[in-house]
Amino acid sequence: MSLELHNITKQVGADTHIHPTSLVLKPGSFNVLLGTTLSGKTTLMQLMAGIQKPSSGTIRFAGKDVTGVAVQKRNVSMVYQQFINYPNFNVYDNIASPLRVAGMSSAEIDARVGKAADLLRLTPMLKRRPNELSGGQQQRTAIARALVKDSDLILLDEPLANLDYKLREELREELPKLFAGREAIVVYATTEPIEALLFGGTTAALHEGRVTQFGPTSAIYRTPRDLVTAQVFSDPPINTAIVEKRGETMTVFGNVAWPAGSARSLPDGRYTMGIRPHHVTPEKAAKTSGAFTGRVLVTELSGSESIIHVEVGGSTWVSQSHGIHAFEVGASATLHADLDQALFFGANGELIR
Amino acid sequence: MSKTVNQKAWWLVLPVFVMVAFNALIPLMTVVNYSVQESFGNNEFFWSGTVWFQQLLADDQIHESLLRQIVFTSIVLAIQVPLGLSIALCMPKKGPWVSVCLVLMALPLLVPWNVVGSMWNIMALPDIGLLGKGINALGIPFNYTRQPMAAWFTVILMDVWHWTSLVVLLCYAGLVSIPDAYYQAAKVDGAKPWAVFRYIQLPKLKHVLTIAILLRFMDSFMIYTEVIVLTGGGPGSTTKFLSIDLVQKALGGFDLGPAAALSIVYFLIILLMSWLFYTLMMRNEAN
């Protein structure tokens, strides 16, 4: 019962919201749509659900063509960034609403709602209305409503974005457990790479209406197909610089000579190098490293880690390291990049090494 | 922390204080003053206690205009609120027609009240008015200067024309503020249009509707200008509402005492009804 998208596009007036996209989502899989705001995550989800119709291409579910079949006629449920519940229903009635529409017997409804409420720890507040709940409880209710239906496709559109930090952490941990062992295809949209990594499963990286890469989350993280995917999948943003590789060394920032590191086996030439912020540290940590000195722009210290933004060679590099490294803003700082972890991209942005 | 004492600040509050005093406090106190005294020429006043209030409560004429007032307000609310809500539901949510609809809806609200009265006065004339002549042409005898039913029909029609827009605009503002995701969620659930209205739109419009009903209640309960221009309270006294009665007492008869007493009772009725309604509507919110 997998969902297959074949070359679907979405055109609105002169704008292309989704470029030709083909994906196969397997039953029981947890799929993350990762991309910045306006990258097309919501549109892609609405196309999957049947809330919007694709401009071209076909959508198949369990081998059957469902392109253009309205969402009401498909077994889909959805959770939104805003906490959407019926305002004058209590929690019980909210969770029961899709079952009542389906015309289920009240005994069956009771059993199912009880189970879903238990799972989401809502049992003590079944009699309350949405406006008497915290944000986290409201979103739990919405998730319970999505679960209770036993849908074939469950779409979650940035469900944790409006929650405060603590509640977000809590639900982040619970979510994968809720969906484990179900037949449903789960699609989860987020802007945060860390959520994709936490949930595992498969990830589709989205950039300006294009799926740049689709596959197991860890594989995409380790070997992004191109620079754009690496950028989508890095927070703080991945550091980039143009390098000239000659034999065992390469020149960065115009005049700094570094050992070639992971590029040593590549032919000589010009590449775009990408190094993730946590591979740039104030102390020399790696076997093959390159040092550089730049002007400190911003420092963010969180106690367990320090994030330092440095201006070097006309661009901004970010270092993310454990512990507290207090640098003064405006002063110069020397940082070390782990060159064995560097990624090298060709002229078209494709990954070479 | 020591507090800074600045007595000069009183001077800055003074203009507002003076304005409120002249706007509300002094006139109101004057009315209270009149209501407990007997007045003669040469500014002679004599204490009369609650005589005017007792007279008022026993006055059949006032009972009748109060009853007419209540009937009028009930009919007007029963028409304007559902009608305004349905028009708001039918209006487009986006696109070039939004501003066209909004301007069309706002137009009646921009017409001065006495002009509304004259407009409908002419419109309902049985010999030359579009409405009056039209109804007569259908074979139904219609003359609002002679038939009480025709007069009531015209007065209510005029008020509906003039004020339904207010309800529409308030409801429309409430409707467009409902996030799209609610409608989408309802669609995913497979909810029917009636369910969307009953369980999403209506609960979300509760506050706006409360305000709309309150405003319409207060305004229609105080209606004066349009009716005095249209029918002058006639034929006979069949469209003589409470405010018309009040003005006739105060200006026509120069009975300052009884008029002042009526003003205060009038004010208290509106205050009480508004408070009752608001408290009933909002009681769920509190607990």
Coordinates of C-alpha atoms in Angstrom, one line a residue, chain A residues 46 51 71-72 76-78 80 82-89 97-98 101 132 145 149, chain B residues 179-182 184-192 195 198-200 203-204 284-285 287:
Chain A
Q46 CA -1.4 18.9 0.1
I51 CA -6.3 18.8 -1.0
V71 CA -9.3 14.3 0.2
Q72 CA -12.7 13.3 1.7
V76 CA -6.0 10.7 5.1
S77 CA -5.4 12.6 8.3
M78 CA -3.5 15.8 8.9
Y80 CA -1.1 21.5 11.3
Q82 CA -1.6 25.8 14.3
F83 CA -3.5 23.7 16.8
I84 CA -6.7 22.9 14.9
N85 CA -9.5 21.5 17.0
Y86 CA -13.2 22.1 17.0
P87 CA -13.5 25.0 19.4
N88 CA -16.8 24.1 21.2
F89 CA -16.2 20.3 21.4
S97 CA -15.2 13.6 15.3
P98 CA -13.7 11.7 12.4
V101 CA -18.4 11.3 10.4
E132 CA -8.9 25.2 28.5
R145 CA -7.6 12.9 16.1
K149 CA -8.9 7.2 12.2
Chain B
P179 CA -7.3 30.3 9.6
D180 CA -7.6 28.3 6.4
A181 CA -6.3 25.3 8.2
Y182 CA -9.6 24.9 10.0
Q184 CA -8.8 22.2 5.4
A185 CA -9.0 20.1 8.6
A186 CA -12.8 19.9 8.2
K187 CA -12.4 18.8 4.6
V188 CA -9.9 16.1 5.6
D189 CA -12.5 14.9 8.2
G190 CA -15.1 14.9 5.5
A191 CA -17.3 17.4 7.3
K192 CA -20.4 18.6 5.4
A195 CA -21.1 21.0 10.1
R198 CA -22.2 24.8 13.0
Y199 CA -18.9 23.6 14.6
I200 CA -16.3 25.9 13.1
P203 CA -18.2 29.1 17.5
K204 CA -15.5 31.2 16.1
N284 CA -19.2 30.0 29.6
E285 CA -16.0 32.0 29.1
N287 CA -15.8 29.2 34.3

